[in-house]
Coordinates of C-alpha atoms in Angstrom, one line a residue:
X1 CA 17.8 40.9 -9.0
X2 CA 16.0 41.9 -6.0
X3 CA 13.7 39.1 -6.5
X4 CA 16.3 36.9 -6.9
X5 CA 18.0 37.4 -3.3
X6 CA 14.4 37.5 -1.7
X7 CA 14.2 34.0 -2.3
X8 CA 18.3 33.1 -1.9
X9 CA 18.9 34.5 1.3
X10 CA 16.1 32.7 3.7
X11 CA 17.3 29.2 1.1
X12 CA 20.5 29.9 2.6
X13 CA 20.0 30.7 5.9
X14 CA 18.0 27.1 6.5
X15 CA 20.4 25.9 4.2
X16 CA 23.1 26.4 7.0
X17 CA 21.2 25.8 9.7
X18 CA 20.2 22.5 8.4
X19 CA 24.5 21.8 8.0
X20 CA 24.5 23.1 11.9
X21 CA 22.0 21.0 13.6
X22 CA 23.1 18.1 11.5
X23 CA 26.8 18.4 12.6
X24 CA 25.3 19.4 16.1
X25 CA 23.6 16.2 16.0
X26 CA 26.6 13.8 15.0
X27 CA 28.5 15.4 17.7
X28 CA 26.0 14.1 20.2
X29 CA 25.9 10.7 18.9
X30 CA 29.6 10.6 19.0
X31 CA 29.0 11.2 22.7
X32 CA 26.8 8.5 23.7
X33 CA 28.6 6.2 21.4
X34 CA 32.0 7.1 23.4
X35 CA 29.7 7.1 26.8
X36 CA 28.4 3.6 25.7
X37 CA 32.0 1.9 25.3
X38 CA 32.6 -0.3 28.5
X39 CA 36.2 -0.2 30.2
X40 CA 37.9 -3.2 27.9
X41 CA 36.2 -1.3 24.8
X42 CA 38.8 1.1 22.6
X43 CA 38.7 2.7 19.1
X44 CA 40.7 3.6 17.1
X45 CA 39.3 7.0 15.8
X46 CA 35.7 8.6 16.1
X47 CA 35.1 10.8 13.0
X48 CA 32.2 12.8 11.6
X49 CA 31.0 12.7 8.3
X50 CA 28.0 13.5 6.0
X51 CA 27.4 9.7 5.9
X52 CA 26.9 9.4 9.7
X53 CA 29.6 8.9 12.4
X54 CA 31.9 6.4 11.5
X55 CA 33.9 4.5 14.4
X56 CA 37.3 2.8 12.8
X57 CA 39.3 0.0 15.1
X58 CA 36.6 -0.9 17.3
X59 CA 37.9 -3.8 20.0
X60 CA 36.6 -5.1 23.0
X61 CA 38.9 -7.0 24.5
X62 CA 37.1 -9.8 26.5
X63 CA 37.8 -10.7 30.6
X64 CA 40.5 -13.9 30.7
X65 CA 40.4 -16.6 31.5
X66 CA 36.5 -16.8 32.0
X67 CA 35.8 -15.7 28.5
X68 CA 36.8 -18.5 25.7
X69 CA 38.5 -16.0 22.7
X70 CA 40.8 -13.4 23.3
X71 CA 38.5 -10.6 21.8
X72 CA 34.4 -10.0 22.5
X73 CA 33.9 -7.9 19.5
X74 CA 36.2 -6.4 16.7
X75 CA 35.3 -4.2 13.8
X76 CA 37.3 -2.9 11.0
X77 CA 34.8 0.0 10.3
X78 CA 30.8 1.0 11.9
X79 CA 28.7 3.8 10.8
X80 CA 26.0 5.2 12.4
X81 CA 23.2 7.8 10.6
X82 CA 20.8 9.6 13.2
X83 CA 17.4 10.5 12.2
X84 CA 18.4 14.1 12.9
X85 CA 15.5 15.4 15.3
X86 CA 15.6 12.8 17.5
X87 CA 18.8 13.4 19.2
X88 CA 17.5 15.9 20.7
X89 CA 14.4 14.4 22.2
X90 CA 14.3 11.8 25.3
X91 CA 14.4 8.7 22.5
X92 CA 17.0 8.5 19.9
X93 CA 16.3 7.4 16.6
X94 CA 18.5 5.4 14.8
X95 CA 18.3 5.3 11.0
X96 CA 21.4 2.4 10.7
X97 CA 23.9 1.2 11.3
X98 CA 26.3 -0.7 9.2
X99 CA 29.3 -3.0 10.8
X100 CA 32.2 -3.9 8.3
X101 CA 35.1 -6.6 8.9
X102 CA 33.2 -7.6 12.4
X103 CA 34.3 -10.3 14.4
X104 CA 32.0 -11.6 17.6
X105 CA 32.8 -14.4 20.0
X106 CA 29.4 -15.5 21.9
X107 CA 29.4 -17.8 24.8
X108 CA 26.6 -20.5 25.8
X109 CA 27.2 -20.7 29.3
X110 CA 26.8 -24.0 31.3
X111 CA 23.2 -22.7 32.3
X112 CA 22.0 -22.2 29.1
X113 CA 22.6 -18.6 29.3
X114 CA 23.7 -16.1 26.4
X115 CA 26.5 -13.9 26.8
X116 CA 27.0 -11.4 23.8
X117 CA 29.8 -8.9 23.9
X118 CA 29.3 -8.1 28.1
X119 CA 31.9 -5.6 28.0
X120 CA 30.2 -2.9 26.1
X121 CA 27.7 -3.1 29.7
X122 CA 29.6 -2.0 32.7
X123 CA 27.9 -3.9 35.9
X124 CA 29.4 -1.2 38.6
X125 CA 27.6 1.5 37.1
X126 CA 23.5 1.1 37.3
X127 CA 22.1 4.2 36.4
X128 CA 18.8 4.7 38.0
X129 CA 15.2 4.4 36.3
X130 CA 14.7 7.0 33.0
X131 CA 18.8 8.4 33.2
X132 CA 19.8 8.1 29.5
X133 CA 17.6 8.0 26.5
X134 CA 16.2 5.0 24.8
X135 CA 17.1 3.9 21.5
X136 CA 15.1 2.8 18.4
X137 CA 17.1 1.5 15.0
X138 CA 16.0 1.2 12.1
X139 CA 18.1 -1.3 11.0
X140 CA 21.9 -3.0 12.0
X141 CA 23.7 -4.4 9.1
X142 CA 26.7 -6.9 9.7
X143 CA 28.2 -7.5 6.7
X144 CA 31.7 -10.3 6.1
X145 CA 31.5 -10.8 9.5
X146 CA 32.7 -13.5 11.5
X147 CA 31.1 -15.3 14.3
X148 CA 33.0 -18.2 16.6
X149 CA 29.7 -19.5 19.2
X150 CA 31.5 -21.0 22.2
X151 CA 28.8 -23.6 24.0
X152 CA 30.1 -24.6 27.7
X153 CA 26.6 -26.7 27.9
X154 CA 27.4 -29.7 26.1
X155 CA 31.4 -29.6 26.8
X156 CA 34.3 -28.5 28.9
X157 CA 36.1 -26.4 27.6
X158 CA 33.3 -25.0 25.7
X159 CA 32.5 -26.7 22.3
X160 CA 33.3 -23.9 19.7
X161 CA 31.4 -23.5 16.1
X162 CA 32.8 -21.1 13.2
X163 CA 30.7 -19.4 11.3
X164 CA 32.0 -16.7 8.6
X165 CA 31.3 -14.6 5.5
X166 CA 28.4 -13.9 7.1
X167 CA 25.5 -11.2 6.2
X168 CA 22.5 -9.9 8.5
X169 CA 20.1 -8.0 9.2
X170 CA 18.4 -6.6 12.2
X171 CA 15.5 -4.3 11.4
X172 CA 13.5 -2.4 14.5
X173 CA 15.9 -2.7 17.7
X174 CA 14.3 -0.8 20.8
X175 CA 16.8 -0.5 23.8
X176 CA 17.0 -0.8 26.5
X177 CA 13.6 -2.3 26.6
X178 CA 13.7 -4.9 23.7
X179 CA 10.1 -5.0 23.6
X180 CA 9.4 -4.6 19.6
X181 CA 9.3 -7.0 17.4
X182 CA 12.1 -7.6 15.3
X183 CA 13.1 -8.6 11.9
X184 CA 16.0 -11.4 11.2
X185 CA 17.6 -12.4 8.0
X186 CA 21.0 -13.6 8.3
X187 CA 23.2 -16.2 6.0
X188 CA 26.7 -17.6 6.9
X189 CA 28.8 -20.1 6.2
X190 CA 29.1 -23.0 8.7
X191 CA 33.0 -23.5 8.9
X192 CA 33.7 -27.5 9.7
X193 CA 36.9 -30.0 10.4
X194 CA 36.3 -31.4 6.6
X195 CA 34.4 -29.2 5.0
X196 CA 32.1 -26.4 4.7
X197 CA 28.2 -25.8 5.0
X198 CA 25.9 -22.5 4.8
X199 CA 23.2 -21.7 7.7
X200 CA 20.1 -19.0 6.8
X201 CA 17.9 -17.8 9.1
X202 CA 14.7 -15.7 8.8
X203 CA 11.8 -14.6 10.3
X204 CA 11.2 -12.0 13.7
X205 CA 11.6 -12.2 16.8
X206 CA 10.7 -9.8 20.4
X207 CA 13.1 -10.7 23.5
X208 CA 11.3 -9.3 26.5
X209 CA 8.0 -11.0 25.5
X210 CA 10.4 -14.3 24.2
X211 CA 7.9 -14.6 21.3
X212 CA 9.5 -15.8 17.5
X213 CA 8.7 -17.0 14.5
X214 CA 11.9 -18.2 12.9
X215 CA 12.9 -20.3 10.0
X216 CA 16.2 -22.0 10.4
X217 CA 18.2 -23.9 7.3
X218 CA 21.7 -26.1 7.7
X219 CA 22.8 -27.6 4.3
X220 CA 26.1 -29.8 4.0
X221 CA 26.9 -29.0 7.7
X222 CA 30.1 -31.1 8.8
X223 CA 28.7 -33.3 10.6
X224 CA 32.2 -34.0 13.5
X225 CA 31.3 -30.2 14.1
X226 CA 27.8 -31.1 16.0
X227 CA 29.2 -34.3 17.4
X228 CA 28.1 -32.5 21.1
X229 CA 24.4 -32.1 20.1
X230 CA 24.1 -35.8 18.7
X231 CA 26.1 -38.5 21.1
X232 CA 26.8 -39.2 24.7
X233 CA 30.2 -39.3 26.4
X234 CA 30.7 -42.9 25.7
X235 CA 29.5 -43.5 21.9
X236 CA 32.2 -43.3 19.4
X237 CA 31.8 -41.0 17.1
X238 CA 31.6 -40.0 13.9
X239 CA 34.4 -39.9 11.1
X240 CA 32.7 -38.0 8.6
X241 CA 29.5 -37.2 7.3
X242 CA 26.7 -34.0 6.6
X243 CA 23.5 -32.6 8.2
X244 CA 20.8 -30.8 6.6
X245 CA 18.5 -29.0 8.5
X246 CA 15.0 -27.3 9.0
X247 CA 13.3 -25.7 11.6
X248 CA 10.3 -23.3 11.8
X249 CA 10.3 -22.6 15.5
X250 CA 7.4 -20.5 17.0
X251 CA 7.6 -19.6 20.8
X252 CA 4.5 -17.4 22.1
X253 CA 3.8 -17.2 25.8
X254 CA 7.3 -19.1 26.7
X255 CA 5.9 -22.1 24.8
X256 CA 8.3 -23.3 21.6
X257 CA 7.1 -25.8 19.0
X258 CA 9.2 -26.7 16.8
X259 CA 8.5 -29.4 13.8
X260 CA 11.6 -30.0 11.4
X261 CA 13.2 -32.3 9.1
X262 CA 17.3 -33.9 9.5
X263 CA 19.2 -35.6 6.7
X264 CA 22.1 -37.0 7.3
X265 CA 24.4 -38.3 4.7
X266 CA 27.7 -40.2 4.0
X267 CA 27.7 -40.7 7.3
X268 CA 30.9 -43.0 8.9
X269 CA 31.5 -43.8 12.0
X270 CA 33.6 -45.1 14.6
X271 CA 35.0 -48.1 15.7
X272 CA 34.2 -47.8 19.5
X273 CA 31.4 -49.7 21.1
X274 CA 32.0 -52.5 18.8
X275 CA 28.8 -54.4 18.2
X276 CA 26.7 -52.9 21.1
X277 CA 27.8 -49.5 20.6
X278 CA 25.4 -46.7 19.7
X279 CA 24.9 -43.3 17.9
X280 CA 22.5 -41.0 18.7
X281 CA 21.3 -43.4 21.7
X282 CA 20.8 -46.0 18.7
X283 CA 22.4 -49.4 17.9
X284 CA 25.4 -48.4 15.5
X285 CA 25.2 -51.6 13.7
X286 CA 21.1 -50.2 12.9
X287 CA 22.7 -46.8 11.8
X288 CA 25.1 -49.0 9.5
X289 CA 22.7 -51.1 7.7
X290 CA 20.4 -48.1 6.5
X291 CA 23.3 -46.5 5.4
X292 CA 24.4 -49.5 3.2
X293 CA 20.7 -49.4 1.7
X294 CA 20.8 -45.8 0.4
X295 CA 23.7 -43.8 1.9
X296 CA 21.3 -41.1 3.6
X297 CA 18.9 -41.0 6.6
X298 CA 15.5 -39.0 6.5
X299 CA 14.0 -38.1 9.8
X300 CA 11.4 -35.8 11.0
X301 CA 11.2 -34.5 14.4
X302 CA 9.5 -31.5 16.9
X303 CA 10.8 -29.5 19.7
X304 CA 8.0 -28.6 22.4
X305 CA 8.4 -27.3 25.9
X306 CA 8.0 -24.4 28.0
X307 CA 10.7 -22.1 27.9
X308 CA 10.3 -21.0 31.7
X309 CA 10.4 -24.6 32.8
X310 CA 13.6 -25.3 34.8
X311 CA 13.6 -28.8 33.6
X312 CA 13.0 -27.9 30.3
X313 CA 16.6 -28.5 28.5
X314 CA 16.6 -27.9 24.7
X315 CA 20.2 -29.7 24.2
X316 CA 18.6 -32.7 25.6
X317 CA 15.2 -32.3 23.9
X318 CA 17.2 -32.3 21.0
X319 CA 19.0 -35.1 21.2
X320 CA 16.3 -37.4 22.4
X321 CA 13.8 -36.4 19.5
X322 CA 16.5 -37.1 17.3
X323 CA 17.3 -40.2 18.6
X324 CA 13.7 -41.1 18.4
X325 CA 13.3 -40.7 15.1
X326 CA 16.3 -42.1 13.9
X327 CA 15.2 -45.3 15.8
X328 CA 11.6 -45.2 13.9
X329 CA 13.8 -44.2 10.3
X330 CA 16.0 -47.0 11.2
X331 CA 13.1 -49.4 12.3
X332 CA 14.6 -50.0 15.5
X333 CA 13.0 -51.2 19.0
X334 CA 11.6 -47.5 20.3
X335 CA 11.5 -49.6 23.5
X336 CA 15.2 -49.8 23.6
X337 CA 16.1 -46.4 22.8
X338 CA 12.9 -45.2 25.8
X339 CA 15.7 -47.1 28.0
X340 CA 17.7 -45.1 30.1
X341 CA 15.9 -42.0 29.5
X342 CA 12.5 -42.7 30.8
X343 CA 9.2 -40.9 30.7
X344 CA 10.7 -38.1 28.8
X345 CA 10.2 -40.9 26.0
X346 CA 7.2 -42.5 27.1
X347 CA 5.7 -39.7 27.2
X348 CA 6.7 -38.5 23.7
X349 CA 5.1 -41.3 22.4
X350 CA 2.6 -41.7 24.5
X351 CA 3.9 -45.1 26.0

Protein backbone atom coordinates (compact mmCIF):
# COMPACT_ATOMS: atom_id res chain seq x y z
CA UNK A 1 0.00 0.00 0.00
CA UNK A 2 2.71 2.26 0.84
CA UNK A 3 4.22 1.57 -2.48
CA UNK A 4 1.25 2.22 -4.04
CA UNK A 5 0.83 6.07 -2.92
CA UNK A 6 4.64 6.56 -3.44
CA UNK A 7 4.09 6.39 -6.94
CA UNK A 8 0.15 8.03 -6.88
CA UNK A 9 0.84 11.04 -5.13
CA UNK A 10 3.79 12.89 -7.28
CA UNK A 11 1.27 11.22 -10.63
CA UNK A 12 -1.20 13.38 -9.10
CA UNK A 13 0.43 16.29 -8.17
CA UNK A 14 1.85 16.89 -12.09
CA UNK A 15 -1.37 15.46 -12.91
CA UNK A 16 -2.98 18.80 -11.62
CA UNK A 17 -0.43 20.97 -12.38
CA UNK A 18 -0.52 19.90 -15.85
CA UNK A 19 -4.78 20.85 -15.65
CA UNK A 20 -3.36 24.35 -14.05
CA UNK A 21 -0.90 25.51 -16.52
CA UNK A 22 -3.12 24.25 -19.30
CA UNK A 23 -6.20 26.31 -18.11
CA UNK A 24 -3.52 29.05 -17.12
CA UNK A 25 -2.64 28.99 -20.64
CA UNK A 26 -6.10 29.18 -22.36
CA UNK A 27 -6.80 32.09 -20.16
CA UNK A 28 -3.98 33.90 -21.83
CA UNK A 29 -4.89 33.17 -25.19
CA UNK A 30 -8.42 34.26 -24.51
CA UNK A 31 -6.62 37.55 -23.73
CA UNK A 32 -4.75 38.26 -26.72
CA UNK A 33 -7.55 36.96 -28.74
CA UNK A 34 -9.96 39.59 -27.04
CA UNK A 35 -6.82 42.26 -27.19
CA UNK A 36 -6.52 41.30 -31.04
CA UNK A 37 -10.34 42.22 -31.91
CA UNK A 38 -10.34 45.69 -33.67
CA UNK A 39 -13.23 48.28 -32.62
CA UNK A 40 -16.03 47.00 -35.34
CA UNK A 41 -15.06 43.36 -34.12
CA UNK A 42 -17.63 41.55 -31.41
CA UNK A 43 -18.28 37.97 -30.14
CA UNK A 44 -20.63 36.57 -28.99
CA UNK A 45 -19.07 34.41 -26.16
CA UNK A 46 -15.32 33.49 -25.38
CA UNK A 47 -15.30 30.11 -23.62
CA UNK A 48 -12.60 27.68 -22.44
CA UNK A 49 -12.49 24.21 -23.04
CA UNK A 50 -10.18 21.04 -23.10
CA UNK A 51 -10.35 21.30 -26.98
CA UNK A 52 -8.83 24.91 -27.03
CA UNK A 53 -10.61 28.21 -26.70
CA UNK A 54 -13.53 28.43 -28.76
CA UNK A 55 -14.86 31.96 -29.85
CA UNK A 56 -18.88 31.68 -30.86
CA UNK A 57 -20.58 34.72 -32.97
CA UNK A 58 -17.55 36.26 -34.32
CA UNK A 59 -18.49 39.56 -36.61
CA UNK A 60 -16.63 42.25 -37.84
CA UNK A 61 -18.71 44.64 -39.11
CA UNK A 62 -16.98 46.44 -42.07
CA UNK A 63 -16.51 50.58 -42.41
CA UNK A 64 -19.66 51.94 -44.96
CA UNK A 65 -19.75 53.02 -47.51
CA UNK A 66 -16.07 52.46 -48.48
CA UNK A 67 -16.18 48.79 -47.96
CA UNK A 68 -18.47 46.85 -50.60
CA UNK A 69 -20.51 44.05 -48.11
CA UNK A 70 -22.01 44.91 -44.98
CA UNK A 71 -19.84 42.41 -42.89
CA UNK A 72 -15.66 41.87 -43.21
CA UNK A 73 -15.70 38.65 -41.53
CA UNK A 74 -18.40 36.31 -39.73
CA UNK A 75 -18.00 33.02 -38.08
CA UNK A 76 -20.44 30.68 -36.58
CA UNK A 77 -17.81 29.03 -34.41
CA UNK A 78 -13.33 29.28 -34.15
CA UNK A 79 -11.16 27.22 -31.97
CA UNK A 80 -8.00 27.80 -31.12
CA UNK A 81 -5.40 25.01 -29.37
CA UNK A 82 -2.02 26.54 -27.87
CA UNK A 83 1.04 24.53 -27.82
CA UNK A 84 0.92 24.90 -24.11
CA UNK A 85 4.65 26.18 -23.22
CA UNK A 86 4.74 28.72 -25.57
CA UNK A 87 2.37 31.16 -24.16
CA UNK A 88 4.50 31.86 -21.83
CA UNK A 89 7.51 32.65 -23.81
CA UNK A 90 8.05 35.97 -26.18
CA UNK A 91 6.57 33.71 -29.39
CA UNK A 92 3.29 32.03 -29.22
CA UNK A 93 2.84 28.85 -30.72
CA UNK A 94 -0.16 27.95 -32.32
CA UNK A 95 -1.09 24.38 -32.82
CA UNK A 96 -4.70 25.31 -34.94
CA UNK A 97 -7.11 26.73 -35.58
CA UNK A 98 -10.28 25.71 -36.99
CA UNK A 99 -13.07 28.37 -38.52
CA UNK A 100 -16.69 26.91 -38.95
CA UNK A 101 -19.76 28.64 -40.85
CA UNK A 102 -17.03 31.58 -41.95
CA UNK A 103 -18.03 34.23 -44.13
CA UNK A 104 -15.15 36.85 -45.68
CA UNK A 105 -15.67 39.67 -47.98
CA UNK A 106 -12.12 40.73 -49.64
CA UNK A 107 -11.76 43.83 -51.63
CA UNK A 108 -9.25 44.41 -54.78
CA UNK A 109 -8.88 47.94 -54.56
CA UNK A 110 -8.52 50.22 -57.67
CA UNK A 111 -4.53 49.98 -57.14
CA UNK A 112 -4.29 46.53 -57.16
CA UNK A 113 -4.15 46.38 -53.58
CA UNK A 114 -5.54 43.55 -51.18
CA UNK A 115 -7.70 44.37 -48.29
CA UNK A 116 -8.52 41.33 -46.07
CA UNK A 117 -10.75 41.82 -43.00
CA UNK A 118 -8.87 45.62 -41.97
CA UNK A 119 -10.84 45.77 -38.98
CA UNK A 120 -9.27 43.17 -36.93
CA UNK A 121 -5.96 45.98 -37.34
CA UNK A 122 -6.59 49.13 -35.54
CA UNK A 123 -4.46 51.99 -37.55
CA UNK A 124 -4.53 54.55 -34.37
CA UNK A 125 -2.81 52.27 -32.22
CA UNK A 126 1.08 51.34 -33.51
CA UNK A 127 2.64 49.67 -30.92
CA UNK A 128 6.30 50.27 -30.96
CA UNK A 129 9.16 47.70 -32.19
CA UNK A 130 9.05 44.06 -30.11
CA UNK A 131 5.60 45.15 -27.81
CA UNK A 132 3.46 41.92 -28.15
CA UNK A 133 4.61 38.52 -29.03
CA UNK A 134 4.83 36.91 -32.39
CA UNK A 135 2.88 34.21 -33.55
CA UNK A 136 3.60 30.83 -35.32
CA UNK A 137 0.41 28.37 -36.46
CA UNK A 138 0.62 25.35 -37.21
CA UNK A 139 -2.23 25.23 -39.27
CA UNK A 140 -5.72 27.44 -39.97
CA UNK A 141 -8.59 25.39 -41.18
CA UNK A 142 -11.62 27.17 -42.90
CA UNK A 143 -14.10 24.83 -43.41
CA UNK A 144 -18.02 25.55 -45.41
CA UNK A 145 -16.90 28.85 -45.70
CA UNK A 146 -18.00 31.48 -47.85
CA UNK A 147 -15.94 33.94 -49.73
CA UNK A 148 -17.60 37.14 -51.96
CA UNK A 149 -14.01 38.82 -53.74
CA UNK A 150 -15.00 42.44 -54.56
CA UNK A 151 -12.45 43.75 -57.52
CA UNK A 152 -12.77 47.83 -57.89
CA UNK A 153 -9.79 47.30 -60.63
CA UNK A 154 -11.70 46.27 -63.58
CA UNK A 155 -15.13 48.00 -62.48
CA UNK A 156 -17.03 50.62 -60.68
CA UNK A 157 -18.73 49.58 -58.30
CA UNK A 158 -16.42 46.78 -57.70
CA UNK A 159 -17.02 43.58 -59.87
CA UNK A 160 -17.98 40.91 -57.20
CA UNK A 161 -17.22 36.96 -57.46
CA UNK A 162 -18.94 34.22 -55.13
CA UNK A 163 -17.28 31.58 -54.10
CA UNK A 164 -18.72 28.96 -51.38
CA UNK A 165 -18.63 25.57 -49.73
CA UNK A 166 -15.31 26.16 -49.58
CA UNK A 167 -12.37 24.14 -47.69
CA UNK A 168 -8.63 25.32 -46.91
CA UNK A 169 -5.80 25.06 -45.44
CA UNK A 170 -3.07 27.22 -44.28
CA UNK A 171 -0.20 25.33 -42.71
CA UNK A 172 2.94 27.51 -41.02
CA UNK A 173 1.65 31.26 -40.59
CA UNK A 174 4.34 33.42 -38.78
CA UNK A 175 3.01 36.95 -37.74
CA UNK A 176 3.57 39.57 -37.74
CA UNK A 177 6.51 38.99 -39.87
CA UNK A 178 5.05 36.65 -42.66
CA UNK A 179 8.36 35.60 -43.50
CA UNK A 180 7.91 31.54 -43.66
CA UNK A 181 6.86 29.73 -46.17
CA UNK A 182 3.61 28.64 -46.35
CA UNK A 183 1.40 25.83 -47.35
CA UNK A 184 -2.01 26.31 -49.48
CA UNK A 185 -4.64 23.84 -50.41
CA UNK A 186 -8.01 25.23 -50.81
CA UNK A 187 -11.20 24.02 -53.10
CA UNK A 188 -14.47 26.04 -53.61
CA UNK A 189 -17.07 26.28 -55.58
CA UNK A 190 -17.22 29.26 -58.16
CA UNK A 191 -20.87 30.53 -57.76
CA UNK A 192 -22.01 32.05 -61.46
CA UNK A 193 -25.24 34.01 -63.09
CA UNK A 194 -26.08 30.40 -64.96
CA UNK A 195 -24.39 28.08 -63.27
CA UNK A 196 -21.85 26.72 -61.13
CA UNK A 197 -17.97 25.86 -61.37
CA UNK A 198 -15.29 24.59 -58.72
CA UNK A 199 -11.67 26.41 -58.22
CA UNK A 200 -8.54 24.37 -56.41
CA UNK A 201 -5.60 25.77 -55.55
CA UNK A 202 -2.30 24.25 -54.15
CA UNK A 203 1.01 24.83 -53.65
CA UNK A 204 3.12 27.49 -50.94
CA UNK A 205 3.65 30.59 -50.78
CA UNK A 206 6.01 33.40 -48.39
CA UNK A 207 4.46 37.17 -48.40
CA UNK A 208 7.33 39.23 -47.19
CA UNK A 209 9.75 37.67 -49.69
CA UNK A 210 6.56 37.57 -52.52
CA UNK A 211 8.00 34.18 -53.56
CA UNK A 212 5.15 31.17 -54.65
CA UNK A 213 4.73 28.29 -56.26
CA UNK A 214 1.06 27.83 -56.85
CA UNK A 215 -1.12 25.57 -59.00
CA UNK A 216 -4.43 27.11 -59.84
CA UNK A 217 -7.57 25.05 -61.48
CA UNK A 218 -11.15 26.69 -62.80
CA UNK A 219 -13.42 23.99 -64.32
CA UNK A 220 -17.01 24.90 -65.77
CA UNK A 221 -16.56 28.57 -64.54
CA UNK A 222 -19.56 30.73 -65.81
CA UNK A 223 -18.18 32.45 -68.11
CA UNK A 224 -20.67 36.24 -67.74
CA UNK A 225 -18.98 36.02 -64.18
CA UNK A 226 -15.23 37.00 -65.67
CA UNK A 227 -16.75 39.16 -68.40
CA UNK A 228 -14.36 42.06 -66.56
CA UNK A 229 -11.05 40.03 -67.05
CA UNK A 230 -11.86 39.24 -70.85
CA UNK A 231 -13.51 42.42 -72.78
CA UNK A 232 -13.30 46.19 -73.03
CA UNK A 233 -15.99 48.67 -72.28
CA UNK A 234 -17.26 48.69 -75.66
CA UNK A 235 -17.43 44.88 -76.89
CA UNK A 236 -20.64 43.20 -76.33
CA UNK A 237 -20.51 40.57 -74.29
CA UNK A 238 -21.15 37.28 -73.72
CA UNK A 239 -24.54 35.37 -73.23
CA UNK A 240 -23.31 32.30 -71.95
CA UNK A 241 -20.61 30.02 -71.96
CA UNK A 242 -17.59 28.17 -69.54
CA UNK A 243 -13.88 28.58 -68.74
CA UNK A 244 -11.50 26.12 -67.72
CA UNK A 245 -8.40 26.94 -66.28
CA UNK A 246 -4.71 26.22 -65.43
CA UNK A 247 -2.00 28.06 -63.97
CA UNK A 248 1.30 27.09 -62.25
CA UNK A 249 2.55 30.49 -61.27
CA UNK A 250 6.08 30.83 -59.76
CA UNK A 251 7.19 34.31 -58.58
CA UNK A 252 10.84 34.44 -56.98
CA UNK A 253 12.64 37.66 -56.55
CA UNK A 254 9.30 39.81 -57.64
CA UNK A 255 9.48 38.00 -61.02
CA UNK A 256 6.09 35.82 -61.87
CA UNK A 257 5.92 33.35 -64.79
CA UNK A 258 3.21 31.99 -65.40
CA UNK A 259 2.47 29.35 -68.47
CA UNK A 260 -1.28 27.96 -68.60
CA UNK A 261 -3.93 26.56 -70.59
CA UNK A 262 -7.88 28.29 -71.29
CA UNK A 263 -10.84 26.43 -72.71
CA UNK A 264 -13.64 27.96 -73.42
CA UNK A 265 -16.75 26.35 -74.36
CA UNK A 266 -20.48 26.88 -75.53
CA UNK A 267 -19.56 30.03 -75.74
CA UNK A 268 -22.45 32.80 -77.15
CA UNK A 269 -22.33 36.01 -77.54
CA UNK A 270 -23.72 39.26 -78.09
CA UNK A 271 -25.28 41.16 -80.63
CA UNK A 272 -23.36 44.48 -80.23
CA UNK A 273 -20.61 45.54 -82.55
CA UNK A 274 -22.33 43.88 -85.29
CA UNK A 275 -19.87 42.70 -87.93
CA UNK A 276 -16.81 44.69 -86.63
CA UNK A 277 -17.38 43.97 -83.17
CA UNK A 278 -14.85 42.07 -81.08
CA UNK A 279 -14.29 39.76 -78.06
CA UNK A 280 -11.39 39.56 -76.25
CA UNK A 281 -9.84 42.39 -78.61
CA UNK A 282 -10.73 39.80 -81.48
CA UNK A 283 -13.02 39.93 -84.51
CA UNK A 284 -16.37 38.29 -83.10
CA UNK A 285 -17.34 36.99 -86.36
CA UNK A 286 -13.45 34.97 -85.99
CA UNK A 287 -14.65 33.79 -82.44
CA UNK A 288 -18.04 32.63 -84.26
CA UNK A 289 -16.70 30.58 -86.99
CA UNK A 290 -14.37 28.33 -84.61
CA UNK A 291 -17.10 27.92 -82.48
CA UNK A 292 -19.38 26.50 -85.43
CA UNK A 293 -16.25 24.07 -86.27
CA UNK A 294 -16.13 22.34 -82.80
CA UNK A 295 -18.03 24.31 -80.11
CA UNK A 296 -14.73 24.84 -77.90
CA UNK A 297 -11.53 27.05 -78.06
CA UNK A 298 -8.04 25.73 -76.89
CA UNK A 299 -5.46 28.31 -75.99
CA UNK A 300 -2.25 28.36 -74.26
CA UNK A 301 -0.87 31.40 -72.76
CA UNK A 302 2.08 32.90 -70.05
CA UNK A 303 2.06 35.64 -67.52
CA UNK A 304 5.58 37.25 -67.05
CA UNK A 305 6.58 40.53 -65.39
CA UNK A 306 8.08 41.96 -62.50
CA UNK A 307 5.90 42.29 -59.70
CA UNK A 308 7.64 45.64 -58.36
CA UNK A 309 7.20 47.27 -61.70
CA UNK A 310 4.68 50.12 -61.52
CA UNK A 311 3.67 49.44 -65.10
CA UNK A 312 3.37 46.04 -64.61
CA UNK A 313 -0.55 45.41 -64.51
CA UNK A 314 -1.67 41.74 -64.29
CA UNK A 315 -5.43 42.49 -65.30
CA UNK A 316 -4.07 43.82 -68.44
CA UNK A 317 -1.39 41.22 -68.97
CA UNK A 318 -4.06 38.95 -68.73
CA UNK A 319 -6.24 40.07 -71.05
CA UNK A 320 -3.75 40.77 -73.77
CA UNK A 321 -2.16 37.25 -73.64
CA UNK A 322 -5.41 35.96 -73.93
CA UNK A 323 -6.38 37.87 -76.62
CA UNK A 324 -3.25 36.81 -78.32
CA UNK A 325 -3.73 33.50 -78.25
CA UNK A 326 -7.22 33.42 -79.04
CA UNK A 327 -6.18 35.34 -82.23
CA UNK A 328 -3.38 32.63 -83.09
CA UNK A 329 -6.33 29.59 -81.96
CA UNK A 330 -8.65 31.50 -84.10
CA UNK A 331 -5.98 32.04 -86.99
CA UNK A 332 -6.56 35.62 -86.98
CA UNK A 333 -4.22 38.66 -88.21
CA UNK A 334 -1.85 39.01 -84.81
CA UNK A 335 -1.18 42.32 -86.58
CA UNK A 336 -4.66 43.40 -85.98
CA UNK A 337 -5.12 42.39 -82.58
CA UNK A 338 -1.03 44.22 -81.86
CA UNK A 339 -3.31 47.37 -82.90
CA UNK A 340 -4.20 49.67 -80.27
CA UNK A 341 -2.14 48.08 -77.73
CA UNK A 342 1.33 48.53 -79.09
CA UNK A 343 4.71 47.23 -78.08
CA UNK A 344 3.22 45.46 -75.17
CA UNK A 345 2.33 43.13 -78.21
CA UNK A 346 5.21 43.57 -80.36
CA UNK A 347 7.18 42.78 -77.97
CA UNK A 348 5.37 39.59 -76.81
CA UNK A 349 5.98 38.32 -80.02
CA UNK A 350 8.92 39.68 -80.77
CA UNK A 351 7.50 41.92 -83.64
Amino acid sequence: MTKRWTWWVPAGVVLVGVVVLYQVALRQVRVGIEQALGPRASVASIGLGWSGVVVSGLRVRAERPAWPAEDELRADRVVVVPELTSVFADAWRIRSVTVDGAYVSVLRRRDGSLAVVPGLVRPAAKPAAGTGPAVRFGRIALRGATVEFFDASVRRPAHRMRFTGLEATLDDLALPALDQRMDVRLRAVFEGPKRQGTVAIDGWVTPAARDADLTARFDGVDLIALEPYLLRVHEAGVRRGTLDLSLHAKVARNQLHAPGVVTLADLELGTGGGLLGTFAGVPRQAVVASLDRDGRIDLKFLLEGRLDDPKFSLNEALSLRIAAGLAESLGVSVGGVVQGVGGVLKGLFGR
